[in-house]
CSV table of C-alpha atoms and ligand atoms in Angstrom, one decimal:
chain,number,residue,atom,x,y,z
A,1,MET,CA,0.0,0.0,0.0
A,2,SER,CA,1.2,3.5,-0.8
A,3,GLU,CA,2.0,5.3,2.5
A,4,GLY,CA,3.0,8.9,3.4
A,5,PRO,CA,1.3,12.2,2.7
A,6,ASP,CA,3.1,12.7,-0.6
A,7,GLN,CA,2.3,9.3,-2.0
A,8,ARG,CA,-0.7,9.1,-4.3
A,9,ARG,CA,-3.0,6.2,-3.6
A,10,SER,CA,-3.8,3.7,-6.3
A,11,VAL,CA,-7.4,2.7,-7.2
A,12,VAL,CA,-7.8,-0.5,-9.3
A,13,ILE,CA,-11.2,-1.0,-10.9
A,14,VAL,CA,-12.1,-4.4,-12.4
A,15,GLY,CA,-14.6,-4.0,-15.2
A,16,ALA,CA,-15.3,-1.2,-17.6
A,17,GLY,CA,-19.0,-1.7,-17.6
A,18,PHE,CA,-21.7,0.6,-16.3
A,19,GLY,CA,-20.5,0.6,-12.7
A,20,GLY,CA,-16.7,0.7,-13.4
A,21,LEU,CA,-16.9,3.6,-15.8
A,22,ARG,CA,-19.0,5.6,-13.4
A,23,VAL,CA,-16.3,5.2,-10.7
A,24,VAL,CA,-13.7,6.4,-13.2
A,25,ARG,CA,-15.7,9.4,-14.3
A,26,ARG,CA,-16.3,10.5,-10.7
A,27,LEU,CA,-12.6,10.0,-9.8
A,28,ARG,CA,-11.4,12.1,-12.7
A,29,GLY,CA,-9.0,14.8,-11.4
A,30,ALA,CA,-8.9,13.3,-7.9
A,31,ALA,CA,-5.6,12.9,-6.2
A,32,VAL,CA,-5.4,9.1,-6.9
A,33,ASP,CA,-4.0,7.0,-9.7
A,34,VAL,CA,-6.7,4.9,-11.3
A,35,THR,CA,-6.2,1.7,-13.3
A,36,ILE,CA,-9.3,0.2,-14.9
A,37,VAL,CA,-8.9,-3.4,-16.1
A,38,ASP,CA,-11.1,-5.2,-18.5
A,39,ARG,CA,-10.8,-8.4,-20.5
A,40,ARG,CA,-12.3,-6.5,-23.5
A,41,ASN,CA,-11.0,-3.2,-24.9
A,42,TYR,CA,-14.5,-1.8,-25.2
A,43,HIS,CA,-17.4,-0.8,-23.1
A,44,LEU,CA,-20.6,-2.7,-24.2
A,45,PHE,CA,-24.0,-1.1,-24.2
A,46,VAL,CA,-25.8,-4.3,-23.1
A,47,PRO,CA,-29.4,-3.0,-23.3
A,48,LEU,CA,-29.2,-3.0,-27.1
A,49,LEU,CA,-27.6,-6.4,-27.5
A,50,TYR,CA,-30.9,-8.0,-28.5
A,51,GLN,CA,-30.9,-5.7,-31.5
A,52,VAL,CA,-27.6,-7.1,-32.7
A,53,ALA,CA,-29.0,-10.6,-32.2
A,54,THR,CA,-32.0,-9.8,-34.3
A,55,ALA,CA,-30.1,-8.1,-37.2
A,56,GLY,CA,-31.2,-4.6,-36.3
A,57,LEU,CA,-27.8,-3.1,-35.4
A,58,GLU,CA,-24.2,-3.8,-36.2
A,59,ALA,CA,-22.1,-4.9,-33.2
A,60,GLU,CA,-19.9,-1.8,-33.6
A,61,ALA,CA,-22.8,0.5,-32.9
A,62,ILE,CA,-23.2,-0.6,-29.3
A,63,ALA,CA,-19.5,-0.8,-28.3
A,64,GLN,CA,-17.0,1.9,-27.6
A,65,PRO,CA,-13.2,1.5,-27.0
A,66,VAL,CA,-12.4,2.2,-23.4
A,67,ARG,CA,-9.3,4.1,-24.3
A,68,ARG,CA,-11.4,6.5,-26.3
A,69,ILE,CA,-13.7,7.0,-23.3
A,70,LEU,CA,-10.8,7.7,-21.1
A,71,ARG,CA,-9.0,10.2,-23.3
A,72,LYS,CA,-9.6,13.2,-21.1
A,73,SER,CA,-8.9,11.4,-17.8
A,74,ALA,CA,-5.2,12.2,-17.0
A,75,ASN,CA,-5.1,10.2,-13.8
A,76,VAL,CA,-6.7,7.1,-15.3
A,77,ARG,CA,-5.0,4.3,-17.4
A,78,PHE,CA,-6.5,1.2,-19.0
A,79,ARG,CA,-5.1,-2.3,-18.9
A,80,LEU,CA,-6.5,-5.0,-21.2
A,81,ALA,CA,-6.3,-8.1,-19.1
A,82,THR,CA,-8.5,-10.9,-17.6
A,83,VAL,CA,-8.5,-10.8,-13.8
A,84,THR,CA,-8.1,-14.4,-12.6
A,85,ASN,CA,-8.0,-13.8,-8.9
A,86,VAL,CA,-7.6,-11.2,-6.2
A,87,HIS,CA,-5.3,-11.4,-3.2
A,88,LEU,CA,-7.1,-9.3,-0.5
A,89,GLU,CA,-4.3,-9.4,2.1
A,90,ARG,CA,-1.4,-8.7,-0.3
A,91,ARG,CA,-3.6,-6.1,-2.1
A,92,VAL,CA,-2.9,-7.3,-5.6
A,93,VAL,CA,-5.1,-8.1,-8.5
A,94,ILE,CA,-3.9,-11.2,-10.4
A,95,THR,CA,-4.2,-11.2,-14.2
A,96,GLN,CA,-2.8,-13.5,-16.9
A,97,GLU,CA,-0.4,-10.7,-17.7
A,98,GLY,CA,0.9,-10.2,-14.1
A,99,GLU,CA,-0.1,-8.6,-10.8
A,100,ILE,CA,-1.5,-5.1,-10.3
A,101,PRO,CA,-1.1,-3.7,-6.8
A,102,PHE,CA,-3.9,-1.5,-5.3
A,103,ASP,CA,-4.7,0.6,-2.3
A,104,PHE,CA,-8.4,0.6,-3.1
A,105,LEU,CA,-10.1,-2.0,-5.2
A,106,VAL,CA,-13.5,-1.8,-6.9
A,107,LEU,CA,-14.9,-5.1,-8.3
A,108,ALA,CA,-17.4,-4.4,-11.0
A,109,ALA,CA,-17.1,-7.5,-13.2
A,110,GLY,CA,-20.9,-7.8,-14.0
A,111,SER,CA,-22.6,-11.1,-14.4
A,112,VAL,CA,-22.9,-14.3,-16.5
A,113,THR,CA,-25.9,-16.3,-17.7
A,114,ASN,CA,-27.5,-18.4,-14.9
A,115,TYR,CA,-28.7,-21.8,-16.1
A,116,PHE,CA,-29.7,-22.8,-12.5
A,117,GLY,CA,-27.8,-26.0,-12.7
A,118,LEU,CA,-29.6,-27.3,-15.8
A,119,GLU,CA,-26.6,-28.7,-17.6
A,120,SER,CA,-28.5,-29.9,-20.7
A,121,VAL,CA,-29.9,-26.4,-21.2
A,122,ALA,CA,-26.5,-24.8,-20.7
A,123,ARG,CA,-25.2,-27.0,-23.5
A,124,VAL,CA,-28.0,-26.4,-26.0
A,125,ALA,CA,-29.4,-23.0,-25.3
A,126,ARG,CA,-27.9,-19.7,-26.4
A,127,GLY,CA,-27.3,-17.0,-23.8
A,128,LEU,CA,-27.2,-13.3,-24.5
A,129,ARG,CA,-24.5,-11.5,-22.5
A,130,ASP,CA,-21.8,-10.3,-24.9
A,131,LEU,CA,-21.3,-9.4,-28.6
A,132,ASP,CA,-20.2,-12.9,-29.5
A,133,ASP,CA,-23.4,-14.3,-28.1
A,134,ALA,CA,-25.5,-11.8,-30.0
A,135,GLU,CA,-23.7,-12.3,-33.4
A,136,GLN,CA,-23.8,-16.1,-32.9
A,137,LEU,CA,-27.5,-16.0,-32.2
A,138,ARG,CA,-28.2,-13.9,-35.3
A,139,ASP,CA,-26.1,-16.4,-37.4
A,140,HIS,CA,-27.9,-19.3,-35.9
A,141,VAL,CA,-31.4,-18.0,-36.5
A,142,LEU,CA,-30.7,-17.0,-40.1
A,143,ARG,CA,-28.9,-20.3,-40.8
A,144,ALA,CA,-31.9,-22.2,-39.5
A,145,PHE,CA,-34.0,-20.5,-42.1
A,146,GLU,CA,-31.5,-21.3,-44.8
A,147,GLN,CA,-31.7,-25.0,-43.7
A,148,ALA,CA,-35.4,-24.8,-43.7
A,149,VAL,CA,-35.4,-23.8,-47.4
A,150,VAL,CA,-33.8,-27.1,-48.4
A,151,GLU,CA,-35.5,-29.3,-45.8
A,152,ARG,CA,-38.1,-31.6,-47.3
A,153,ASP,CA,-39.6,-33.0,-44.1
A,154,PRO,CA,-42.4,-30.6,-43.0
A,155,GLU,CA,-42.0,-31.4,-39.3
A,156,ARG,CA,-38.2,-30.8,-39.3
A,157,ARG,CA,-38.8,-27.6,-41.3
A,158,ARG,CA,-41.3,-26.4,-38.7
A,159,GLN,CA,-38.8,-27.2,-36.0
A,160,LEU,CA,-36.0,-25.3,-37.7
A,161,MET,CA,-38.2,-22.3,-38.0
A,162,THR,CA,-39.3,-22.4,-34.3
A,163,THR,CA,-37.5,-20.2,-31.8
A,164,VAL,CA,-38.1,-20.8,-28.1
A,165,ILE,CA,-37.2,-17.9,-25.7
A,166,VAL,CA,-36.9,-18.8,-22.1
A,167,GLY,CA,-37.5,-15.9,-19.7
A,168,GLY,CA,-40.2,-13.3,-19.8
A,169,GLY,CA,-38.3,-10.4,-18.4
A,170,PRO,CA,-37.5,-7.3,-20.4
A,171,THR,CA,-34.8,-9.0,-22.6
A,172,GLY,CA,-37.1,-12.0,-23.4
A,173,VAL,CA,-40.0,-9.6,-24.3
A,174,GLU,CA,-37.8,-7.4,-26.4
A,175,LEU,CA,-36.3,-10.4,-28.2
A,176,ALA,CA,-39.7,-11.9,-28.9
A,177,GLY,CA,-41.0,-8.7,-30.3
A,178,ALA,CA,-38.0,-8.1,-32.5
A,179,LEU,CA,-38.1,-11.6,-33.9
A,180,ALA,CA,-41.8,-11.3,-34.6
A,181,GLU,CA,-41.1,-8.2,-36.6
A,182,LEU,CA,-38.3,-9.9,-38.5
A,183,ARG,CA,-40.7,-12.7,-39.3
A,184,ARG,CA,-43.4,-10.3,-40.4
A,185,HIS,CA,-41.6,-7.6,-42.3
A,186,VAL,CA,-38.3,-9.1,-43.5
A,187,LEU,CA,-38.3,-12.9,-43.8
A,188,PRO,CA,-41.3,-13.1,-46.2
A,189,TYR,CA,-39.2,-11.2,-48.8
A,190,ASP,CA,-35.9,-13.1,-48.2
A,191,TYR,CA,-37.6,-16.5,-48.1
A,192,SER,CA,-40.5,-16.1,-50.4
A,193,GLY,CA,-40.7,-19.9,-51.0
A,194,LEU,CA,-41.1,-20.7,-47.3
A,195,ASP,CA,-44.5,-21.0,-45.6
A,196,LEU,CA,-43.7,-18.6,-42.7
A,197,SER,CA,-47.0,-19.3,-41.0
A,198,ALA,CA,-45.1,-22.4,-39.6
A,199,ALA,CA,-42.4,-20.2,-38.1
A,200,ARG,CA,-43.1,-20.1,-34.4
A,201,ILE,CA,-41.8,-17.8,-31.7
A,202,VAL,CA,-42.6,-19.2,-28.3
A,203,LEU,CA,-41.9,-17.2,-25.1
A,204,LEU,CA,-41.8,-19.2,-21.9
A,205,GLU,CA,-42.0,-17.7,-18.5
A,206,ALA,CA,-42.0,-19.7,-15.2
A,207,ALA,CA,-44.0,-17.0,-13.3
A,208,ASP,CA,-47.7,-16.2,-13.9
A,209,CYS,CA,-46.9,-12.9,-15.6
A,210,LEU,CA,-44.4,-11.3,-18.0
A,211,LEU,CA,-42.1,-8.5,-16.9
A,212,PRO,CA,-41.9,-9.4,-13.2
A,213,GLY,CA,-41.4,-6.2,-11.2
A,214,PHE,CA,-43.4,-4.0,-13.7
A,215,PRO,CA,-46.9,-2.7,-12.8
A,216,THR,CA,-49.7,-5.2,-13.6
A,217,ARG,CA,-51.3,-2.9,-16.2
A,218,LEU,CA,-48.0,-2.8,-18.2
A,219,GLN,CA,-47.5,-6.6,-17.8
A,220,THR,CA,-51.0,-7.1,-19.2
A,221,ALA,CA,-50.4,-4.6,-22.1
A,222,ALA,CA,-47.1,-6.3,-23.0
A,223,LEU,CA,-48.7,-9.7,-23.0
A,224,ALA,CA,-51.6,-8.5,-25.2
A,225,LYS,CA,-49.3,-6.8,-27.7
A,226,LEU,CA,-47.0,-9.9,-28.0
A,227,ARG,CA,-50.0,-12.1,-28.6
A,228,GLU,CA,-51.3,-9.7,-31.2
A,229,MET,CA,-47.9,-10.1,-32.9
A,230,ALA,CA,-48.5,-13.9,-33.0
A,231,VAL,CA,-45.9,-14.6,-30.3
A,232,GLU,CA,-47.0,-17.7,-28.4
A,233,VAL,CA,-46.6,-16.7,-24.8
A,234,ARG,CA,-46.8,-19.5,-22.2
A,235,LEU,CA,-46.9,-18.5,-18.6
A,236,GLN,CA,-46.1,-20.8,-15.7
A,237,ALA,CA,-44.1,-22.9,-18.1
A,238,THR,CA,-40.8,-24.1,-16.7
A,239,VAL,CA,-38.1,-25.7,-18.8
A,240,ALA,CA,-36.7,-28.9,-17.3
A,241,ASP,CA,-34.5,-30.3,-20.0
A,242,ALA,CA,-33.1,-29.5,-23.5
A,243,ASN,CA,-31.5,-31.4,-26.4
A,244,PRO,CA,-30.6,-30.3,-29.9
A,245,SER,CA,-34.2,-30.9,-31.0
A,246,GLY,CA,-35.7,-28.5,-28.5
A,247,VAL,CA,-36.8,-28.3,-24.9
A,248,THR,CA,-38.9,-30.3,-22.5
A,249,LEU,CA,-41.2,-28.6,-20.0
A,250,ARG,CA,-41.4,-29.7,-16.4
A,251,ASP,CA,-44.7,-31.5,-17.1
A,252,GLY,CA,-43.0,-33.6,-19.7
A,253,GLU,CA,-44.3,-31.7,-22.8
A,254,PRO,CA,-41.7,-31.5,-25.5
A,255,LEU,CA,-41.3,-28.3,-27.5
A,256,PRO,CA,-39.4,-28.9,-30.7
A,257,ALA,CA,-37.2,-25.9,-31.7
A,258,GLY,CA,-34.3,-25.0,-34.0
A,259,THR,CA,-33.2,-22.2,-31.7
A,260,VAL,CA,-33.4,-22.1,-27.9
A,261,ILE,CA,-32.5,-18.7,-26.2
A,262,TRP,CA,-32.1,-18.6,-22.5
A,263,VAL,CA,-32.6,-15.2,-20.9
A,264,ALA,CA,-34.1,-16.5,-17.7
A,265,GLY,CA,-31.5,-15.3,-15.2
A,266,MET,CA,-28.0,-14.0,-14.4
A,267,ARG,CA,-25.6,-14.8,-11.7
A,268,ALA,CA,-22.3,-13.3,-10.4
A,269,PRO,CA,-19.2,-14.1,-12.5
A,270,PRO,CA,-16.7,-16.8,-11.6
A,271,LEU,CA,-14.4,-14.1,-10.1
A,272,ALA,CA,-17.0,-13.6,-7.3
A,273,ASP,CA,-16.7,-17.3,-6.3
A,274,LEU,CA,-13.0,-16.6,-5.6
A,275,ILE,CA,-13.6,-13.8,-3.1
A,276,PRO,CA,-13.3,-15.5,0.2
A,277,THR,CA,-16.3,-13.8,1.9
A,278,ALA,CA,-20.0,-14.6,2.2
A,279,LYS,CA,-22.2,-14.8,-0.9
A,280,GLY,CA,-25.8,-13.7,-1.3
A,281,ALA,CA,-28.4,-14.3,-4.0
A,282,ASN,CA,-27.1,-15.8,-7.3
A,283,GLY,CA,-23.6,-15.9,-6.0
A,284,ARG,CA,-23.4,-12.1,-5.6
A,285,VAL,CA,-20.8,-10.9,-3.1
A,286,LEU,CA,-22.3,-9.7,0.1
A,287,VAL,CA,-21.2,-6.1,0.9
A,288,ASN,CA,-22.3,-3.8,3.6
A,289,GLU,CA,-24.4,-0.7,3.0
A,290,THR,CA,-21.4,1.4,2.1
A,291,LEU,CA,-20.6,-1.2,-0.6
A,292,GLN,CA,-17.4,-2.3,1.2
A,293,LEU,CA,-16.4,-5.9,1.6
A,294,PRO,CA,-16.8,-7.0,5.3
A,295,GLY,CA,-13.4,-7.0,6.9
A,296,TYR,CA,-11.8,-5.2,3.9
A,297,PRO,CA,-12.9,-1.6,4.0
A,298,HIS,CA,-10.5,-0.7,1.1
A,299,VAL,CA,-12.4,-3.2,-1.2
A,300,PHE,CA,-15.7,-2.3,-2.9
A,301,VAL,CA,-18.0,-4.5,-4.9
A,302,ILE,CA,-20.8,-3.0,-7.1
A,303,GLY,CA,-23.3,-3.7,-9.8
A,304,ASP,CA,-24.5,-7.1,-10.8
A,305,MET,CA,-21.7,-8.7,-8.8
A,306,ALA,CA,-22.8,-7.2,-5.5
A,307,HIS,CA,-25.6,-8.0,-3.0
A,308,VAL,CA,-26.0,-5.1,-0.6
A,309,GLY,CA,-26.9,-5.9,3.0
A,310,GLY,CA,-27.3,-9.2,4.7
A,311,PRO,CA,-28.2,-12.5,3.1
A,312,ASP,CA,-31.9,-11.9,4.0
A,313,THR,CA,-32.0,-8.4,2.4
A,314,LYS,CA,-33.7,-8.2,-1.0
A,315,PRO,CA,-30.9,-7.8,-3.5
A,316,HIS,CA,-31.1,-4.8,-5.9
A,317,PRO,CA,-32.1,-5.8,-9.4
A,318,MET,CA,-29.3,-6.5,-11.9
A,319,MET,CA,-29.8,-3.3,-13.8
A,320,ALA,CA,-27.5,-0.6,-15.2
A,321,PRO,CA,-28.9,2.3,-13.1
A,322,VAL,CA,-28.0,0.3,-9.9
A,323,ALA,CA,-24.5,-0.2,-11.1
A,324,ILE,CA,-24.1,3.4,-12.2
A,325,GLN,CA,-25.4,4.8,-8.9
A,326,GLN,CA,-23.2,2.5,-6.9
A,327,GLY,CA,-20.2,3.5,-9.0
A,328,GLY,CA,-20.9,7.1,-8.2
A,329,LEU,CA,-21.1,6.4,-4.5
A,330,VAL,CA,-17.9,4.3,-4.4
A,331,ALA,CA,-16.0,7.2,-6.0
A,332,GLU,CA,-17.5,9.5,-3.3
A,333,ASN,CA,-16.6,7.1,-0.5
A,334,ILE,CA,-13.0,6.7,-1.7
A,335,ARG,CA,-12.7,10.5,-1.7
A,336,ARG,CA,-14.3,10.7,1.8
A,337,THR,CA,-11.9,8.0,3.1
A,338,LEU,CA,-8.9,10.0,1.8
A,339,GLU,CA,-10.3,13.0,3.6
A,340,GLY,CA,-10.8,11.1,6.8
A,341,GLN,CA,-14.6,11.1,6.7
A,342,PRO,CA,-16.9,8.1,7.2
A,343,PRO,CA,-18.3,6.4,4.0
A,344,LYS,CA,-22.0,7.0,3.1
A,345,PRO,CA,-24.5,4.2,2.7
A,346,PHE,CA,-26.1,3.3,-0.7
A,347,ARG,CA,-29.7,4.2,-1.3
A,348,TYR,CA,-31.1,3.2,-4.7
A,349,LYS,CA,-33.1,5.9,-6.5
A,350,ASN,CA,-35.4,3.9,-8.8
A,351,ARG,CA,-36.4,6.2,-11.6
A,352,GLY,CA,-38.4,3.6,-13.5
A,353,VAL,CA,-38.4,0.6,-15.8
A,354,MET,CA,-39.2,0.2,-19.5
A,355,ALA,CA,-39.3,-2.4,-22.2
A,356,THR,CA,-39.9,-2.1,-25.9
A,357,ILE,CA,-42.1,-4.7,-27.7
A,358,GLY,CA,-41.8,-3.6,-31.3
A,359,ARG,CA,-42.6,-0.8,-33.8
A,360,ARG,CA,-44.4,2.0,-31.9
A,361,ALA,CA,-45.0,-0.3,-28.9
A,362,ALA,CA,-43.4,-0.3,-25.5
A,363,VAL,CA,-44.3,-0.1,-21.8
A,364,ALA,CA,-42.7,2.2,-19.3
A,365,GLN,CA,-43.0,3.3,-15.7
A,366,VAL,CA,-41.2,6.6,-15.3
A,367,LEU,CA,-41.3,8.9,-12.3
A,368,GLY,CA,-44.4,7.0,-11.1
A,369,LEU,CA,-46.2,7.4,-14.4
A,370,GLN,CA,-47.3,4.3,-16.4
A,371,VAL,CA,-47.3,4.7,-20.2
A,372,GLY,CA,-47.7,2.3,-23.1
A,373,GLY,CA,-47.8,2.3,-26.9
A,374,PHE,CA,-46.3,5.0,-29.0
A,375,LEU,CA,-45.4,7.4,-26.2
A,376,ALA,CA,-43.6,4.7,-24.3
A,377,TRP,CA,-41.8,3.7,-27.5
A,378,LEU,CA,-40.6,7.3,-28.1
A,379,LEU,CA,-39.5,7.5,-24.5
A,380,TRP,CA,-37.6,4.2,-24.8
A,381,LEU,CA,-35.9,5.3,-28.1
A,382,THR,CA,-34.9,8.7,-26.6
A,383,VAL,CA,-33.6,7.3,-23.3
A,384,HIS,CA,-31.5,4.6,-25.0
A,385,LEU,CA,-30.1,7.1,-27.6
A,386,VAL,CA,-29.1,9.6,-24.9
A,387,TRP,CA,-27.7,6.8,-22.6
A,388,LEU,CA,-25.5,5.3,-25.3
A,389,ILE,CA,-21.9,6.4,-25.0
A,390,GLY,CA,-20.3,8.2,-28.0
A,391,PHE,CA,-21.6,10.5,-30.7
A,392,ARG,CA,-20.6,8.1,-33.5
A,393,ASN,CA,-22.5,5.3,-31.9
A,394,ARG,CA,-25.6,7.4,-31.4
A,395,LEU,CA,-25.4,8.4,-35.0
A,396,LEU,CA,-25.0,4.8,-36.2
A,397,VAL,CA,-27.9,3.7,-34.0
A,398,LEU,CA,-30.1,6.5,-35.1
A,399,VAL,CA,-29.4,5.9,-38.8
A,400,ASN,CA,-30.1,2.1,-38.4
A,401,TRP,CA,-33.4,2.8,-36.5
A,402,ALA,CA,-34.6,5.3,-39.1
A,403,TRP,CA,-33.7,2.8,-41.9
A,404,ASN,CA,-35.5,0.0,-40.1
A,405,TYR,CA,-38.5,2.1,-39.4
A,406,PHE,CA,-39.0,3.6,-42.8
A,407,THR,CA,-38.0,0.6,-45.0
A,408,TYR,CA,-39.3,-2.1,-42.6
A,409,ASP,CA,-35.9,-3.7,-43.4
A,410,ARG,CA,-33.1,-5.0,-41.1
A,411,GLY,CA,-29.8,-4.2,-42.7
A,412,VAL,CA,-27.5,-6.6,-40.8
A,413,ARG,CA,-28.7,-10.0,-42.0
A,414,LEU,CA,-25.3,-11.5,-42.2
A,415,ILE,CA,-24.2,-15.0,-41.4
A,416,ARG,CA,-20.6,-14.5,-40.4
A,417,ARG,CA,-19.6,-17.8,-38.8
A,418,SER,CA,-19.7,-21.2,-40.4
B,1,FAD,C1,-29.3,-8.9,-22.7
B,1,FAD,C2,-29.3,-7.9,-21.5
B,1,FAD,C3,-30.1,-6.8,-21.6
B,1,FAD,C4,-30.1,-5.9,-20.6
B,1,FAD,N1,-30.9,-4.8,-20.7
B,1,FAD,C5,-30.9,-3.8,-19.7
B,1,FAD,C6,-31.7,-2.7,-19.8
B,1,FAD,O1,-32.4,-2.5,-20.8
B,1,FAD,N2,-31.7,-1.7,-18.8
B,1,FAD,C7,-30.9,-2.0,-17.7
B,1,FAD,O2,-30.9,-1.1,-16.8
B,1,FAD,N3,-30.2,-3.1,-17.5
B,1,FAD,C8,-30.2,-4.0,-18.5
B,1,FAD,N4,-29.4,-5.1,-18.4
B,1,FAD,C9,-28.6,-5.3,-17.2
B,1,FAD,C10,-27.3,-4.5,-17.2
B,1,FAD,O3,-26.7,-4.7,-18.4
B,1,FAD,C11,-26.4,-4.8,-16.1
B,1,FAD,O4,-27.2,-4.7,-14.9
B,1,FAD,C12,-25.2,-3.9,-16.0
B,1,FAD,O5,-24.5,-4.1,-17.2
B,1,FAD,C13,-24.4,-4.2,-14.8
B,1,FAD,O6,-23.3,-3.3,-14.8
B,1,FAD,P1,-21.9,-3.8,-14.2
B,1,FAD,O7,-21.0,-2.6,-14.2
B,1,FAD,O8,-22.2,-4.5,-12.9
B,1,FAD,O9,-21.4,-4.9,-15.2
B,1,FAD,P2,-21.2,-4.8,-16.8
B,1,FAD,O10,-21.7,-3.6,-17.4
B,1,FAD,O11,-21.6,-6.1,-17.3
B,1,FAD,O12,-19.6,-4.7,-16.9
B,1,FAD,C14,-18.7,-5.7,-16.4
B,1,FAD,C15,-17.4,-5.6,-17.1
B,1,FAD,O13,-16.5,-6.5,-16.4
B,1,FAD,C16,-15.7,-7.1,-17.4
B,1,FAD,N5,-15.2,-8.3,-16.8
B,1,FAD,C17,-15.9,-9.4,-16.3
B,1,FAD,N6,-15.1,-10.3,-15.8
B,1,FAD,C18,-13.8,-9.8,-15.9
B,1,FAD,C19,-12.5,-10.3,-15.6
B,1,FAD,N7,-12.4,-11.5,-14.9
B,1,FAD,N8,-11.4,-9.6,-15.8
B,1,FAD,C20,-11.5,-8.4,-16.5
B,1,FAD,N9,-12.7,-7.9,-16.8
B,1,FAD,C21,-13.8,-8.6,-16.6
B,1,FAD,C22,-16.6,-7.3,-18.6
B,1,FAD,O14,-15.8,-7.5,-19.8
B,1,FAD,C23,-17.4,-6.0,-18.6
B,1,FAD,O15,-16.9,-5.0,-19.4
B,1,FAD,C24,-29.4,-6.1,-19.4
B,1,FAD,C25,-28.6,-7.2,-19.3
B,1,FAD,C26,-28.5,-8.1,-20.3
B,1,FAD,C27,-27.7,-9.4,-20.2
C-alpha cells in the first residue's frame, strides 16, 4: 500500500461496464492514480444487445473503445487483461499478464448467464451476454431458415423455424417482439418460397406474468401486444431439459425448436466465487451498505456482482442504473476515506423501468407514471439514444433505427460464422 502524505494512492477497478466507468468518471481529477482493467478493450451497451442478435444493429454500434472514453482522464489508465484472482491481504489483482497492486479495489465485473444447474440447457441454449453471443445468435437463427429452405420433411422444417425464448423479463420480451417483426416484415421477402406461418416464436415464463417487477397494467399490455404479434406466450411454463431438438417442460411436454434462447436469469461471474467472503443471492458478493467488503474496507463491490446488506436483504435488481449509482457512491466514498470522513450508505433511487415490444410499442413506468404504446416507445428510443456512449455510436444507431423504421428492413442479416 502507498503510504505517506506525498504518496498518491492507487485505485484499481475491475470491469469497464456501467459501474466501473462511473467510478472512473467520478474520480477524474482526484488525487489518486486509477487503473481500470477489462478483458475486453471496449465498453458494451448491453441493453441494445438484443438488436444485434435480431439483425437490427451492427455490433460496432453498441460498443465503444475504453481508451477513447478515457482520453480526457489524465489520472486514469487502462489495462487490457482478464483478472483471474484477487489477493485481498497482499492487495494485488492477479491477471494473466501479471499482478497489479492496489490501495483501493473496486470489483465491477458484471454477471454471467445463470442456467440454474440445468446442464443440458447450458449445452444447448444460447445466452445473450456479450457481442459474440449476439452475433452467434443472429447467425444461428438465419442459418436455421437457410436450412429450412432445403428441408423436405415438414416437421423438421417447422422445428428449424421455431425459436423458443426462455425468460419473460425485459430481454425476453424485447427479443420476442424483435423476432416477430423480423418474421413479419423481412423474412417473407428473403424466403419467399417458405411458408412462414409455420415459423413459431414461443416465449416461456415460469412465473404467472411477463415482466416481473413491472406494474400489472403494463404486464398485461405487453402480453396482449405480443399475442397480437403472434408470439406464443406461455406463462407458468418451466423448462426442465433440453436437447438439440428443443426443450422439454417440467410437465413432460416436448417443444421442438431449432433455436433455444435462455434469458431467464443471471448470476455473479466466476471471479465472485474466488472472493473468500460470504455470498448472497445468485452468488453475488455480500457487501455492507457502504458497498465495502466486510473486513476489507478498502475493497468495494458494485453492480451485478454485489448483493448489498445481509443474506436476507432483498438484492437490488441487476440493472444498469443500480451499477451506475453504486459506482458514483464508491468514488465519493473513496474521496471521503482519503479526507478522513466516514463512508456513506447506498440508497437506490429507482427512476423507472421500461421495455420495448416492437414498432411503436413499448411499456414504461417513469417517475411514477405508467405509459404504453407510441409514447412509451418514443421515450424508450430517446432514453437509449441519450444513454449510449459516444456521438458516433448514437449516429449509427439513429441511422439504423430510421432505416429499419421507414423501410421495414433489417440491414444486418449477415451469417458471419460457419
Ligand atoms: C441482454 C441484456 C439486456 C439488458 N438490458 C438492460 C436494460 O435495458 N436496462 C438496464 O438497466 N439493464 C439491462 N441489463 C442489465 C445491465 O446490463 C447490467 O445490470 C449492467 O451491465 C451491470 O453493470 P456492471 O457494471 O455491474 O457490469 P457490466 O456492465 O456487465 O460490466 C462488467 C465488465 O467487467 C468485465 N469483466 C468481467 N469479468 C472480468 C474479468 N475477470 N477480468 C476483467 N474484466 C472482466 C466485462 O468485460 C465487462 O466489461 C441487461 C442485461 C442483459 C444481459
